[in-house]
PDB file of C-alpha atoms in Angstrom:
ATOM      1  CA  MET Z   1      19.662  20.160  -4.713  1.00  0.00           C
ATOM      2  CA  GLY Z   2      18.990  17.762  -1.824  1.00  0.00           C
ATOM      3  CA  ASN Z   3      15.210  17.309  -2.318  1.00  0.00           C
ATOM      4  CA  GLU Z   4      15.425  17.252  -6.128  1.00  0.00           C
ATOM      5  CA  ALA Z   5      18.057  14.968  -6.255  1.00  0.00           C
ATOM      6  CA  TYR Z   6      16.585  12.322  -3.576  1.00  0.00           C
ATOM      7  CA  THR Z   7      13.227  12.396  -5.532  1.00  0.00           C
ATOM      8  CA  SER Z   8      14.803  12.095  -8.958  1.00  0.00           C
ATOM      9  CA  LEU Z   9      17.082   8.849  -7.120  1.00  0.00           C
ATOM     10  CA  TRP Z  10      14.083   7.584  -5.883  1.00  0.00           C
ATOM     11  CA  GLU Z  11      12.234   7.270  -9.450  1.00  0.00           C
ATOM     12  CA  ALA Z  12      15.461   5.762 -10.722  1.00  0.00           C
ATOM     13  CA  LEU Z  13      16.274   3.302  -7.714  1.00  0.00           C
ATOM     14  CA  ASN Z  14      12.502   1.934  -7.449  1.00  0.00           C
ATOM     15  CA  PRO Z  15      11.529   1.669 -10.728  1.00  0.00           C
ATOM     16  CA  TYR Z  16       8.565  -0.521 -10.273  1.00  0.00           C
ATOM     17  CA  ALA Z  17       6.292   1.157  -8.228  1.00  0.00           C
ATOM     18  CA  PHE Z  18       7.296   4.591 -10.326  1.00  0.00           C
ATOM     19  CA  GLU Z  19       5.883   2.833 -13.197  1.00  0.00           C
ATOM     20  CA  LYS Z  20       2.646   2.001 -11.495  1.00  0.00           C
ATOM     21  CA  MET Z  21       2.450   5.131  -9.995  1.00  0.00           C
ATOM     22  CA  SER Z  22       2.667   6.676 -13.147  1.00  0.00           C
ATOM     23  CA  SER Z  23       0.110   4.529 -14.971  1.00  0.00           C
ATOM     24  CA  ALA Z  24      -1.955   4.683 -12.504  1.00  0.00           C
ATOM     25  CA  THR Z  25      -2.356   8.820 -12.889  1.00  0.00           C
ATOM     26  CA  GLU Z  26      -1.982   8.697 -16.596  1.00  0.00           C
ATOM     27  CA  LYS Z  27      -4.902   5.746 -16.349  1.00  0.00           C
ATOM     28  CA  SER Z  28      -6.983   7.653 -13.580  1.00  0.00           C
ATOM     29  CA  LEU Z  29      -7.125   4.145 -12.463  1.00  0.00           C
ATOM     30  CA  LYS Z  30      -9.596   3.753  -9.248  1.00  0.00           C
ATOM     31  CA  PHE Z  31      -8.915   1.665  -6.168  1.00  0.00           C
ATOM     32  CA  VAL Z  32     -11.452  -0.489  -4.362  1.00  0.00           C
ATOM     33  CA  HIS Z  33     -11.691  -1.960  -0.481  1.00  0.00           C
ATOM     34  CA  TYR Z  34     -13.609  -4.750  -0.416  1.00  0.00           C
ATOM     35  CA  THR Z  35     -15.067  -5.091   3.384  1.00  0.00           C
ATOM     36  CA  SER Z  36     -18.374  -6.220   5.546  1.00  0.00           C
ATOM     37  CA  ALA Z  37     -20.843  -3.637   5.344  1.00  0.00           C
ATOM     38  CA  SER Z  38     -20.525  -3.210   9.263  1.00  0.00           C
ATOM     39  CA  ASN Z  39     -16.653  -2.148   8.601  1.00  0.00           C
ATOM     40  CA  ALA Z  40     -17.984   0.360   5.727  1.00  0.00           C
ATOM     41  CA  LEU Z  41     -20.734   1.893   7.984  1.00  0.00           C
ATOM     42  CA  SER Z  42     -18.277   2.312  10.890  1.00  0.00           C
ATOM     43  CA  ILE Z  43     -15.448   4.090   8.029  1.00  0.00           C
ATOM     44  CA  ILE Z  44     -18.602   6.894   6.764  1.00  0.00           C
ATOM     45  CA  LYS Z  45     -19.746   7.673  10.237  1.00  0.00           C
ATOM     46  CA  ASN Z  46     -16.444   7.586  11.937  1.00  0.00           C
ATOM     47  CA  LYS Z  47     -14.807   9.670   8.841  1.00  0.00           C
ATOM     48  CA  GLN Z  48     -11.426   7.035   9.172  1.00  0.00           C
ATOM     49  CA  VAL Z  49     -10.002   4.043   7.756  1.00  0.00           C
ATOM     50  CA  TRP Z  50      -8.344   1.536  10.515  1.00  0.00           C
ATOM     51  CA  MET Z  51      -4.882   0.431   9.644  1.00  0.00           C
ATOM     52  CA  ARG Z  52      -4.045  -3.201  11.421  1.00  0.00           C
ATOM     53  CA  ASN Z  53      -0.756  -4.458  11.856  1.00  0.00           C
ATOM     54  CA  ALA Z  54       0.753  -6.663   9.422  1.00  0.00           C
ATOM     55  CA  ARG Z  55       0.788  -9.716  12.084  1.00  0.00           C
ATOM     56  CA  GLU Z  56      -2.909  -9.643  11.351  1.00  0.00           C
ATOM     57  CA  MET Z  57      -3.418  -9.368   7.904  1.00  0.00           C
ATOM     58  CA  ASN Z  58      -4.811 -12.505   6.353  1.00  0.00           C
ATOM     59  CA  ASP Z  59      -1.644 -14.400   6.262  1.00  0.00           C
ATOM     60  CA  PHE Z  60       1.601 -13.311   7.521  1.00  0.00           C
ATOM     61  CA  SER Z  61       3.285 -15.386   5.712  1.00  0.00           C
ATOM     62  CA  GLU Z  62       2.771 -12.250   3.022  1.00  0.00           C
ATOM     63  CA  ILE Z  63       5.027 -10.499   4.907  1.00  0.00           C
ATOM     64  CA  GLU Z  64       7.528 -13.574   5.277  1.00  0.00           C
ATOM     65  CA  HIS Z  65       7.689 -13.985   1.723  1.00  0.00           C
ATOM     66  CA  GLY Z  66       8.675  -9.995   1.257  1.00  0.00           C
ATOM     67  CA  HIS Z  67      11.670 -10.443   3.636  1.00  0.00           C
ATOM     68  CA  ASN Z  68      12.927 -13.853   2.184  1.00  0.00           C
ATOM     69  CA  CYS Z  69      13.262 -12.584  -1.257  1.00  0.00           C
ATOM     70  CA  LEU Z  70      14.741  -9.055  -0.283  1.00  0.00           C
ATOM     71  CA  PHE Z  71      17.139 -11.384   1.637  1.00  0.00           C
ATOM     72  CA  SER Z  72      17.666 -13.714  -1.393  1.00  0.00           C
ATOM     73  CA  ALA Z  73      18.637 -10.730  -3.389  1.00  0.00           C
ATOM     74  CA  TRP Z  74      20.871  -8.826  -1.201  1.00  0.00           C
ATOM     75  CA  HIS Z  75      23.272 -11.821  -0.516  1.00  0.00           C
ATOM     76  CA  ASP Z  76      23.088 -13.299  -3.713  1.00  0.00           C
ATOM     77  CA  GLU Z  77      27.224 -12.986  -4.834  1.00  0.00           C
ATOM     78  CA  ASP Z  78      26.129 -11.984  -8.446  1.00  0.00           C
ATOM     79  CA  VAL Z  79      23.057  -9.289  -7.081  1.00  0.00           C
ATOM     80  CA  GLY Z  80      24.027  -8.086  -3.848  1.00  0.00           C
ATOM     81  CA  GLY Z  81      27.232  -8.656  -4.462  1.00  0.00           C
ATOM     82  CA  GLU Z  82      26.713  -5.730  -7.710  1.00  0.00           C
ATOM     83  CA  PHE Z  83      24.944  -3.412  -5.611  1.00  0.00           C
ATOM     84  CA  LYS Z  84      27.037  -3.246  -2.639  1.00  0.00           C
ATOM     85  CA  LYS Z  85      30.020  -3.234  -5.095  1.00  0.00           C
ATOM     86  CA  LEU Z  86      28.621   0.499  -6.059  1.00  0.00           C
ATOM     87  CA  LEU Z  87      27.458   1.612  -2.882  1.00  0.00           C
ATOM     88  CA  GLU Z  88      31.378   1.168  -1.726  1.00  0.00           C
ATOM     89  CA  GLU Z  89      32.419   3.460  -4.904  1.00  0.00           C
ATOM     90  CA  ILE Z  90      29.777   6.312  -3.299  1.00  0.00           C
ATOM     91  CA  GLU Z  91      31.158   6.141  -0.232  1.00  0.00           C
ATOM     92  CA  THR Z  92      33.665   3.559   2.065  1.00  0.00           C
ATOM     93  CA  GLY Z  93      31.268   1.183   4.244  1.00  0.00           C
ATOM     94  CA  LEU Z  94      27.994   2.076   3.032  1.00  0.00           C
ATOM     95  CA  ALA Z  95      26.724  -1.267   2.231  1.00  0.00           C
ATOM     96  CA  THR Z  96      27.376  -2.260   5.617  1.00  0.00           C
ATOM     97  CA  LYS Z  97      25.767   0.539   6.960  1.00  0.00           C
ATOM     98  CA  ILE Z  98      22.683   0.269   5.151  1.00  0.00           C
ATOM     99  CA  GLU Z  99      22.991  -3.787   6.261  1.00  0.00           C
ATOM    100  CA  ASN Z 100      23.230  -2.783   9.640  1.00  0.00           C
ATOM    101  CA  SER Z 101      20.640  -0.219  10.133  1.00  0.00           C
ATOM    102  CA  PHE Z 102      18.223  -2.602   8.060  1.00  0.00           C
ATOM    103  CA  THR Z 103      18.939  -5.672  10.093  1.00  0.00           C
ATOM    104  CA  GLU Z 104      18.271  -3.154  13.133  1.00  0.00           C
ATOM    105  CA  ARG Z 105      14.846  -2.283  11.783  1.00  0.00           C
ATOM    106  CA  ALA Z 106      13.493  -5.615  11.581  1.00  0.00           C
ATOM    107  CA  HIS Z 107      11.268  -4.788  14.655  1.00  0.00           C
ATOM    108  CA  ASP Z 108      10.021  -2.110  12.867  1.00  0.00           C
ATOM    109  CA  ARG Z 109       8.992  -3.506   9.383  1.00  0.00           C
ATOM    110  CA  ASN Z 110       7.246  -6.649  11.472  1.00  0.00           C
ATOM    111  CA  ARG Z 111       5.604  -5.618  14.317  1.00  0.00           C
ATOM    112  CA  GLU Z 112       5.732  -1.526  13.904  1.00  0.00           C
ATOM    113  CA  SER Z 113       3.907  -1.805  10.140  1.00  0.00           C
ATOM    114  CA  PHE Z 114       0.050  -0.751   9.856  1.00  0.00           C
ATOM    115  CA  ILE Z 115      -1.227  -1.532   6.738  1.00  0.00           C
ATOM    116  CA  ILE Z 116      -4.952  -1.031   4.589  1.00  0.00           C
ATOM    117  CA  SER Z 117      -4.827  -2.405   1.549  1.00  0.00           C
ATOM    118  CA  VAL Z 118      -6.423  -1.688  -1.768  1.00  0.00           C
ATOM    119  CA  SER Z 119      -6.717  -3.389  -5.186  1.00  0.00           C
ATOM    120  CA  GLU Z 120      -6.789  -2.078  -8.831  1.00  0.00           C
ATOM    121  CA  HIS Z 121     -10.640  -1.386 -10.121  1.00  0.00           C
ATOM    122  CA  GLY Z 122     -12.030  -1.709 -13.613  1.00  0.00           C
ATOM    123  CA  PHE Z 123     -10.207  -4.214 -15.216  1.00  0.00           C
ATOM    124  CA  GLY Z 124     -10.578  -7.928 -15.545  1.00  0.00           C
ATOM    125  CA  ALA Z 125     -12.205 -10.677 -17.968  1.00  0.00           C
ATOM    126  CA  VAL Z 126     -15.481  -9.411 -16.655  1.00  0.00           C
ATOM    127  CA  ASP Z 127     -16.805  -5.670 -16.422  1.00  0.00           C
ATOM    128  CA  GLU Z 128     -15.685  -5.356 -12.821  1.00  0.00           C
ATOM    129  CA  GLY Z 129     -16.471  -1.692 -13.179  1.00  0.00           C
ATOM    130  CA  LYS Z 130     -20.032  -2.831 -13.001  1.00  0.00           C
ATOM    131  CA  TYR Z 131     -19.785  -6.263 -10.868  1.00  0.00           C
ATOM    132  CA  GLY Z 132     -17.013  -5.818  -8.533  1.00  0.00           C
ATOM    133  CA  ARG Z 133     -14.623  -8.857  -8.281  1.00  0.00           C
ATOM    134  CA  LEU Z 134     -15.932 -12.340  -7.863  1.00  0.00           C
ATOM    135  CA  SER Z 135     -12.557 -13.402  -5.918  1.00  0.00           C
ATOM    136  CA  MET Z 136     -12.855 -10.414  -3.503  1.00  0.00           C
ATOM    137  CA  TRP Z 137     -16.207 -10.727  -2.662  1.00  0.00           C
ATOM    138  CA  ARG Z 138     -15.757 -14.403  -1.754  1.00  0.00           C
ATOM    139  CA  ALA Z 139     -12.699 -13.665   0.174  1.00  0.00           C
ATOM    140  CA  TYR Z 140     -13.544 -10.208   1.764  1.00  0.00           C
ATOM    141  CA  GLY Z 141     -17.103  -8.801   3.871  1.00  0.00           C
ATOM    142  CA  GLY Z 142     -18.285 -12.139   4.703  1.00  0.00           C
ATOM    143  CA  ASP Z 143     -22.392 -12.159   3.872  1.00  0.00           C
ATOM    144  CA  THR Z 144     -22.380  -8.563   3.967  1.00  0.00           C
ATOM    145  CA  SER Z 145     -19.493  -7.876   1.508  1.00  0.00           C
ATOM    146  CA  VAL Z 146     -19.748  -4.050  -0.211  1.00  0.00           C
ATOM    147  CA  ALA Z 147     -16.733  -2.334  -2.219  1.00  0.00           C
ATOM    148  CA  LEU Z 148     -15.743   1.342  -1.255  1.00  0.00           C
ATOM    149  CA  VAL Z 149     -14.805   2.564  -5.000  1.00  0.00           C
ATOM    150  CA  MET Z 150     -12.490   5.505  -4.576  1.00  0.00           C
ATOM    151  CA  ASN Z 151     -10.688   7.516  -6.783  1.00  0.00           C
ATOM    152  CA  ASN Z 152      -6.582   7.877  -6.668  1.00  0.00           C
ATOM    153  CA  GLY Z 153      -5.829  11.276  -5.579  1.00  0.00           C
ATOM    154  CA  PRO Z 154      -5.544  11.198  -2.262  1.00  0.00           C
ATOM    155  CA  PHE Z 155      -3.019   7.689  -2.850  1.00  0.00           C
ATOM    156  CA  LEU Z 156      -0.474   9.277  -5.431  1.00  0.00           C
ATOM    157  CA  ARG Z 157      -0.345  12.548  -4.409  1.00  0.00           C
ATOM    158  CA  ASP Z 158       3.552  13.859  -3.674  1.00  0.00           C
ATOM    159  CA  SER Z 159       2.862  14.449   0.157  1.00  0.00           C
ATOM    160  CA  SER Z 160       4.140  13.385   3.083  1.00  0.00           C
ATOM    161  CA  ALA Z 161       1.562  14.760   4.992  1.00  0.00           C
ATOM    162  CA  THR Z 162       0.151  11.606   7.008  1.00  0.00           C
ATOM    163  CA  MET Z 163       3.390  10.371   6.961  1.00  0.00           C
ATOM    164  CA  ALA Z 164       1.553   6.818   5.377  1.00  0.00           C
ATOM    165  CA  PHE Z 165       2.826   6.100   1.936  1.00  0.00           C
ATOM    166  CA  THR Z 166       1.425   4.391  -0.801  1.00  0.00           C
ATOM    167  CA  SER Z 167       3.074   0.977  -2.433  1.00  0.00           C
ATOM    168  CA  PRO Z 168       1.745  -1.417  -5.205  1.00  0.00           C
ATOM    169  CA  VAL Z 169       2.403  -4.942  -4.635  1.00  0.00           C
ATOM    170  CA  LEU Z 170       5.166  -6.524  -6.295  1.00  0.00           C
ATOM    171  CA  TYR Z 171       3.839 -10.355  -6.867  1.00  0.00           C
ATOM    172  CA  CYS Z 172       6.975 -12.624  -7.789  1.00  0.00           C
ATOM    173  CA  ASP Z 173       8.913 -15.299  -6.420  1.00  0.00           C
ATOM    174  CA  GLU Z 174      13.221 -14.921  -5.723  1.00  0.00           C
ATOM    175  CA  GLN Z 175      14.145 -15.080  -8.783  1.00  0.00           C
ATOM    176  CA  GLY Z 176      11.341 -12.277 -10.147  1.00  0.00           C
ATOM    177  CA  PHE Z 177      12.637 -10.338  -7.195  1.00  0.00           C
ATOM    178  CA  LYS Z 178      15.757 -10.439  -8.406  1.00  0.00           C
ATOM    179  CA  LYS Z 179      15.368  -9.166 -11.597  1.00  0.00           C
ATOM    180  CA  GLU Z 180      13.587  -6.184 -10.424  1.00  0.00           C
ATOM    181  CA  PHE Z 181      16.856  -5.741  -7.821  1.00  0.00           C
ATOM    182  CA  VAL Z 182      18.839  -5.841 -11.270  1.00  0.00           C
ATOM    183  CA  ARG Z 183      16.855  -2.979 -12.629  1.00  0.00           C
ATOM    184  CA  THR Z 184      17.586  -1.133  -9.286  1.00  0.00           C
ATOM    185  CA  ILE Z 185      21.547  -1.733  -9.539  1.00  0.00           C
ATOM    186  CA  ASN Z 186      21.548  -0.615 -13.557  1.00  0.00           C
ATOM    187  CA  ALA Z 187      19.323   2.441 -12.290  1.00  0.00           C
ATOM    188  CA  LEU Z 188      22.372   2.975 -10.009  1.00  0.00           C
ATOM    189  CA  ARG Z 189      24.985   2.682 -11.749  1.00  0.00           C
ATOM    190  CA  GLN Z 190      23.275   5.346 -14.656  1.00  0.00           C
ATOM    191  CA  ASN Z 191      23.205   7.795 -11.953  1.00  0.00           C
ATOM    192  CA  LEU Z 192      26.261   7.164  -9.755  1.00  0.00           C
ATOM    193  CA  GLU Z 193      27.474  10.917 -10.291  1.00  0.00           C
ATOM    194  CA  LEU Z 194      24.032  12.427  -8.814  1.00  0.00           C
ATOM    195  CA  ALA Z 195      24.287   9.447  -6.001  1.00  0.00           C
ATOM    196  CA  LYS Z 196      27.537  10.851  -5.082  1.00  0.00           C
ATOM    197  CA  GLN Z 197      25.781  14.112  -5.208  1.00  0.00           C
ATOM    198  CA  LEU Z 198      23.692  13.455  -2.937  1.00  0.00           C
ATOM    199  CA  GLY Z 199      26.011  11.920   0.063  1.00  0.00           C
ATOM    200  CA  GLY Z 200      26.380   8.818   1.952  1.00  0.00           C
ATOM    201  CA  ASP Z 201      23.738   9.884   4.463  1.00  0.00           C
ATOM    202  CA  LEU Z 202      20.890  10.547   2.035  1.00  0.00           C
ATOM    203  CA  LEU Z 203      21.558   7.813  -0.002  1.00  0.00           C
ATOM    204  CA  SER Z 204      21.232   5.212   3.076  1.00  0.00           C
ATOM    205  CA  GLN Z 205      18.227   6.926   4.235  1.00  0.00           C
ATOM    206  CA  LEU Z 206      16.371   6.660   0.465  1.00  0.00           C
ATOM    207  CA  VAL Z 207      18.085   2.972  -0.054  1.00  0.00           C
ATOM    208  CA  GLN Z 208      16.568   1.597   3.358  1.00  0.00           C
ATOM    209  CA  SER Z 209      13.234   3.510   2.449  1.00  0.00           C
ATOM    210  CA  ILE Z 210      13.251   1.530  -0.878  1.00  0.00           C
ATOM    211  CA  LEU Z 211      14.062  -1.467   0.991  1.00  0.00           C
ATOM    212  CA  HIS Z 212      11.726  -1.475   3.634  1.00  0.00           C
ATOM    213  CA  PHE Z 213       8.414  -0.780   1.380  1.00  0.00           C
ATOM    214  CA  SER Z 214       9.564  -3.616  -0.747  1.00  0.00           C
ATOM    215  CA  ALA Z 215       9.505  -5.600   2.290  1.00  0.00           C
ATOM    216  CA  LEU Z 216       6.257  -5.098   2.972  1.00  0.00           C
ATOM    217  CA  SER Z 217       4.921  -4.826  -0.327  1.00  0.00           C
ATOM    218  CA  THR Z 218       5.892  -8.260  -2.338  1.00  0.00           C
ATOM    219  CA  LYS Z 219       3.868 -11.294  -2.249  1.00  0.00           C
ATOM    220  CA  HIS Z 220       3.941 -14.508  -3.902  1.00  0.00           C
ATOM    221  CA  SER Z 221       2.386 -14.934  -7.686  1.00  0.00           C
ATOM    222  CA  GLY Z 222      -0.404 -16.519  -6.799  1.00  0.00           C
ATOM    223  CA  PHE Z 223      -2.221 -13.546  -5.571  1.00  0.00           C
ATOM    224  CA  ALA Z 224      -1.738 -11.620  -8.515  1.00  0.00           C
ATOM    225  CA  GLU Z 225      -4.942 -11.738  -9.482  1.00  0.00           C
ATOM    226  CA  GLU Z 226      -5.566  -9.695  -6.280  1.00  0.00           C
ATOM    227  CA  ARG Z 227      -3.608  -6.281  -7.991  1.00  0.00           C
ATOM    228  CA  GLU Z 228      -3.281  -5.140  -4.262  1.00  0.00           C
ATOM    229  CA  TRP Z 229      -1.727  -1.478  -3.659  1.00  0.00           C
ATOM    230  CA  ARG Z 230      -0.650  -0.813   0.283  1.00  0.00           C
ATOM    231  CA  VAL Z 231      -1.041   2.468   2.502  1.00  0.00           C
ATOM    232  CA  ILE Z 232       1.827   1.406   4.758  1.00  0.00           C
ATOM    233  CA  LEU Z 233       2.344   3.246   8.106  1.00  0.00           C
ATOM    234  CA  SER Z 234       5.617   2.335  10.155  1.00  0.00           C
ATOM    235  CA  PRO Z 235       5.708   5.165  12.957  1.00  0.00           C
ATOM    236  CA  THR Z 236       8.258   4.107  14.727  1.00  0.00           C
ATOM    237  CA  LEU Z 237      10.346   4.864  11.418  1.00  0.00           C
ATOM    238  CA  PHE Z 238       8.293   7.817  10.200  1.00  0.00           C
ATOM    239  CA  PRO Z 239       6.275   9.166  13.086  1.00  0.00           C
ATOM    240  CA  SER Z 240       2.907  10.993  12.116  1.00  0.00           C
ATOM    241  CA  ASN Z 241       1.110  13.670  13.920  1.00  0.00           C
ATOM    242  CA  LYS Z 242      -2.217  13.112  11.596  1.00  0.00           C
ATOM    243  CA  VAL Z 243      -2.694   9.106  12.320  1.00  0.00           C
ATOM    244  CA  SER Z 244      -3.291   8.024  15.520  1.00  0.00           C
ATOM    245  CA  PHE Z 245      -3.713   4.738  17.668  1.00  0.00           C
ATOM    246  CA  ASP Z 246      -6.516   3.379  19.838  1.00  0.00           C
ATOM    247  CA  ILE Z 247      -6.798  -0.322  21.369  1.00  0.00           C
ATOM    248  CA  GLU Z 248      -9.936  -1.935  19.470  1.00  0.00           C
ATOM    249  CA  ALA Z 249     -11.092  -5.558  19.810  1.00  0.00           C
ATOM    250  CA  VAL Z 250     -11.143  -7.126  16.235  1.00  0.00           C
ATOM    251  CA  ASN Z 251     -12.603 -10.489  15.625  1.00  0.00           C
ATOM    252  CA  GLY Z 252     -12.568 -10.970  19.446  1.00  0.00           C
ATOM    253  CA  VAL Z 253      -8.580 -10.347  19.598  1.00  0.00           C
ATOM    254  CA  PRO Z 254      -7.682  -6.563  21.280  1.00  0.00           C
ATOM    255  CA  GLN Z 255      -4.871  -4.954  19.392  1.00  0.00           C
ATOM    256  CA  ARG Z 256      -3.730  -1.439  18.191  1.00  0.00           C
ATOM    257  CA  VAL Z 257      -5.192   0.142  15.787  1.00  0.00           C
ATOM    258  CA  TYR Z 258      -4.363   3.005  13.405  1.00  0.00           C
ATOM    259  CA  LYS Z 259      -6.733   5.397  12.722  1.00  0.00           C
ATOM    260  CA  PHE Z 260      -6.365   6.860   9.222  1.00  0.00           C
ATOM    261  CA  PRO Z 261      -8.302  10.468   8.853  1.00  0.00           C
ATOM    262  CA  LEU Z 262     -10.225  11.011   5.839  1.00  0.00           C
ATOM    263  CA  ALA Z 263      -9.621  14.711   6.097  1.00  0.00           C
ATOM    264  CA  ASP Z 264      -7.736  17.012   3.937  1.00  0.00           C
ATOM    265  CA  PHE Z 265      -4.257  18.638   4.865  1.00  0.00           C
ATOM    266  CA  PRO Z 266      -3.932  20.894   1.724  1.00  0.00           C
ATOM    267  CA  ASP Z 267      -1.309  23.296   3.527  1.00  0.00           C
ATOM    268  CA  GLU Z 268       0.466  19.968   2.909  1.00  0.00           C
ATOM    269  CA  GLY Z 269      -0.265  18.697  -0.731  1.00  0.00           C
ATOM    270  CA  PHE Z 270      -2.792  16.517   1.157  1.00  0.00           C
ATOM    271  CA  PHE Z 271      -6.632  16.457  -0.388  1.00  0.00           C
ATOM    272  CA  GLY Z 272      -9.102  14.637  -2.212  1.00  0.00           C
ATOM    273  CA  ALA Z 273      -9.805  12.509   0.769  1.00  0.00           C
ATOM    274  CA  THR Z 274     -12.645  13.804   2.587  1.00  0.00           C
ATOM    275  CA  LEU Z 275     -15.304  10.868   2.533  1.00  0.00           C
ATOM    276  CA  ASN Z 276     -17.335  13.412  -0.394  1.00  0.00           C
ATOM    277  CA  ASP Z 277     -14.235  14.028  -2.595  1.00  0.00           C
ATOM    278  CA  LEU Z 278     -12.615  10.010  -2.274  1.00  0.00           C
ATOM    279  CA  LEU Z 279     -15.653   7.836  -2.388  1.00  0.00           C
ATOM    280  CA  GLU Z 280     -16.902   7.294  -5.932  1.00  0.00           C
ATOM    281  CA  GLU Z 281     -19.261   5.056  -5.117  1.00  0.00           C
ATOM    282  CA  ILE Z 282     -20.255   1.630  -3.192  1.00  0.00           C
ATOM    283  CA  ILE Z 283     -21.081  -1.872  -4.762  1.00  0.00           C
ATOM    284  CA  ILE Z 284     -22.973  -4.213  -3.150  1.00  0.00           C
ATOM    285  CA  GLY Z 285     -21.818  -7.546  -3.320  1.00  0.00           C
ATOM    286  CA  PRO Z 286     -23.951 -10.965  -3.104  1.00  0.00           C
ATOM    287  CA  THR Z 287     -26.154 -10.909  -0.401  1.00  0.00           C
ATOM    288  CA  LEU Z 288     -29.787 -11.748   1.199  1.00  0.00           C
ATOM    289  CA  SER Z 289     -29.758  -7.751   2.808  1.00  0.00           C
ATOM    290  CA  SER Z 290     -28.828  -5.797  -0.106  1.00  0.00           C
ATOM    291  CA  GLU Z 291     -31.690  -3.659  -0.598  1.00  0.00           C
ATOM    292  CA  THR Z 292     -31.557  -3.221   3.579  1.00  0.00           C
ATOM    293  CA  ILE Z 293     -27.462  -2.537   3.160  1.00  0.00           C
ATOM    294  CA  LEU Z 294     -28.324   0.116   0.156  1.00  0.00           C
ATOM    295  CA  ASP Z 295     -30.599   2.047   2.361  1.00  0.00           C
ATOM    296  CA  ALA Z 296     -28.363   1.896   5.251  1.00  0.00           C
ATOM    297  CA  LEU Z 297     -25.253   2.850   3.285  1.00  0.00           C
ATOM    298  CA  GLY Z 298     -27.073   5.453   1.499  1.00  0.00           C
ATOM    299  CA  GLY Z 299     -28.435   7.173   4.572  1.00  0.00           C
ATOM    300  CA  ALA Z 300     -25.478   6.904   6.244  1.00  0.00           C
ATOM    301  CA  LEU Z 301     -23.420   9.110   3.426  1.00  0.00           C
ATOM    302  CA  THR Z 302     -26.184  11.400   3.298  1.00  0.00           C
ATOM    303  CA  GLN Z 303     -26.128  11.903   6.852  1.00  0.00           C
ATOM    304  CA  GLU Z 304     -22.680  12.931   6.668  1.00  0.00           C
ATOM    305  CA  GLY Z 305     -23.237  15.639   3.926  1.00  0.00           C
ATOM    306  CA  VAL Z 306     -21.723  13.564   1.050  1.00  0.00           C
ATOM    307  CA  THR Z 307     -23.616  14.518  -2.552  1.00  0.00           C
ATOM    308  CA  ASP Z 308     -26.248  12.419  -3.548  1.00  0.00           C
ATOM    309  CA  GLY Z 309     -25.743   9.899  -0.879  1.00  0.00           C
ATOM    310  CA  PHE Z 310     -28.208   7.284  -2.575  1.00  0.00           C
ATOM    311  CA  ASP Z 311     -27.021   7.584  -6.013  1.00  0.00           C
ATOM    312  CA  ARG Z 312     -23.539   6.264  -4.353  1.00  0.00           C
ATOM    313  CA  VAL Z 313     -24.791   2.881  -3.677  1.00  0.00           C
ATOM    314  CA  ARG Z 314     -25.882   0.676  -5.827  1.00  0.00           C
ATOM    315  CA  GLU Z 315     -26.003  -3.791  -5.849  1.00  0.00           C
ATOM    316  CA  SER Z 316     -23.665  -5.669  -7.845  1.00  0.00           C
ATOM    317  CA  LYS Z 317     -26.318  -8.106  -9.137  1.00  0.00           C
ATOM    318  CA  ILE Z 318     -24.382 -11.167  -8.959  1.00  0.00           C
ATOM    319  CA  PRO Z 319     -26.891 -13.985  -8.381  1.00  0.00           C
ATOM    320  CA  LEU Z 320     -26.328 -15.425  -4.799  1.00  0.00           C
ATOM    321  CA  ARG Z 321     -25.416 -18.514  -4.557  1.00  0.00           C
ATOM    322  CA  ARG Z 322     -27.536 -20.795  -1.896  1.00  0.00           C
TER     323      ARG Z 322
END
């Protein structure tokens, strides 16, 4: 009863994420990670991806925005008030319990959350599958930007092997967030008996998990064209025995970096994450060194045992502006 009810309620109370994940699976959506050629080489040779602290993202206000939207919805007399009322119907004091625990864990969200960002690939006004996205070439990777195109399997499979979880980004302002929150409220009302059967303790864990990832995956509408998804590791809340950290200097700043292994854990339902299975292709963006980078990355893939390594690397052919 526990696991099945928990999963059913997660899907019901988290409609935006569930719908995005279902759509991505049905459409065989590809994900892409824009980065520099040197970072791509490091990923290939070390078979790992670095997860950096949310504080070190391009704009920390991205994280603050999510918290502000959640805070506004939770404390709204109509929206948050209705949600708390339903929680109290399930168990007296449950709303206060969830709020207090969520507040106590602010440090875990702000200072103990590590993220990999990817983007949806292959849509848009131009043929992104062929050229990549110009705005992303401009924003990431500097003068040697490349795009790692990946299949979605390891991102979307129902596995807690690594304790890193995929979350689609919601682009909205406070009012938009409240509209999504209302959908969660309606779902809770419709599944009230199932929630009561699950019990206060498990329901508290579920709601806090949804709030946690919502706060970390909500961005200003102005960034919507990025179509971002985040892989989030919160080791103080969800400890992982697969993803460990090292201290690395990134852009001259020493910091703790968690290193996500490109490896399978089939006994725990996590597979398709090896370099050979995960990586569909590498697109080289506008750069003076495209041929040199193509040769290097194709050679590195071949050295690491990737089938048809050179065939998986190509140039975007977007002209370089001088």
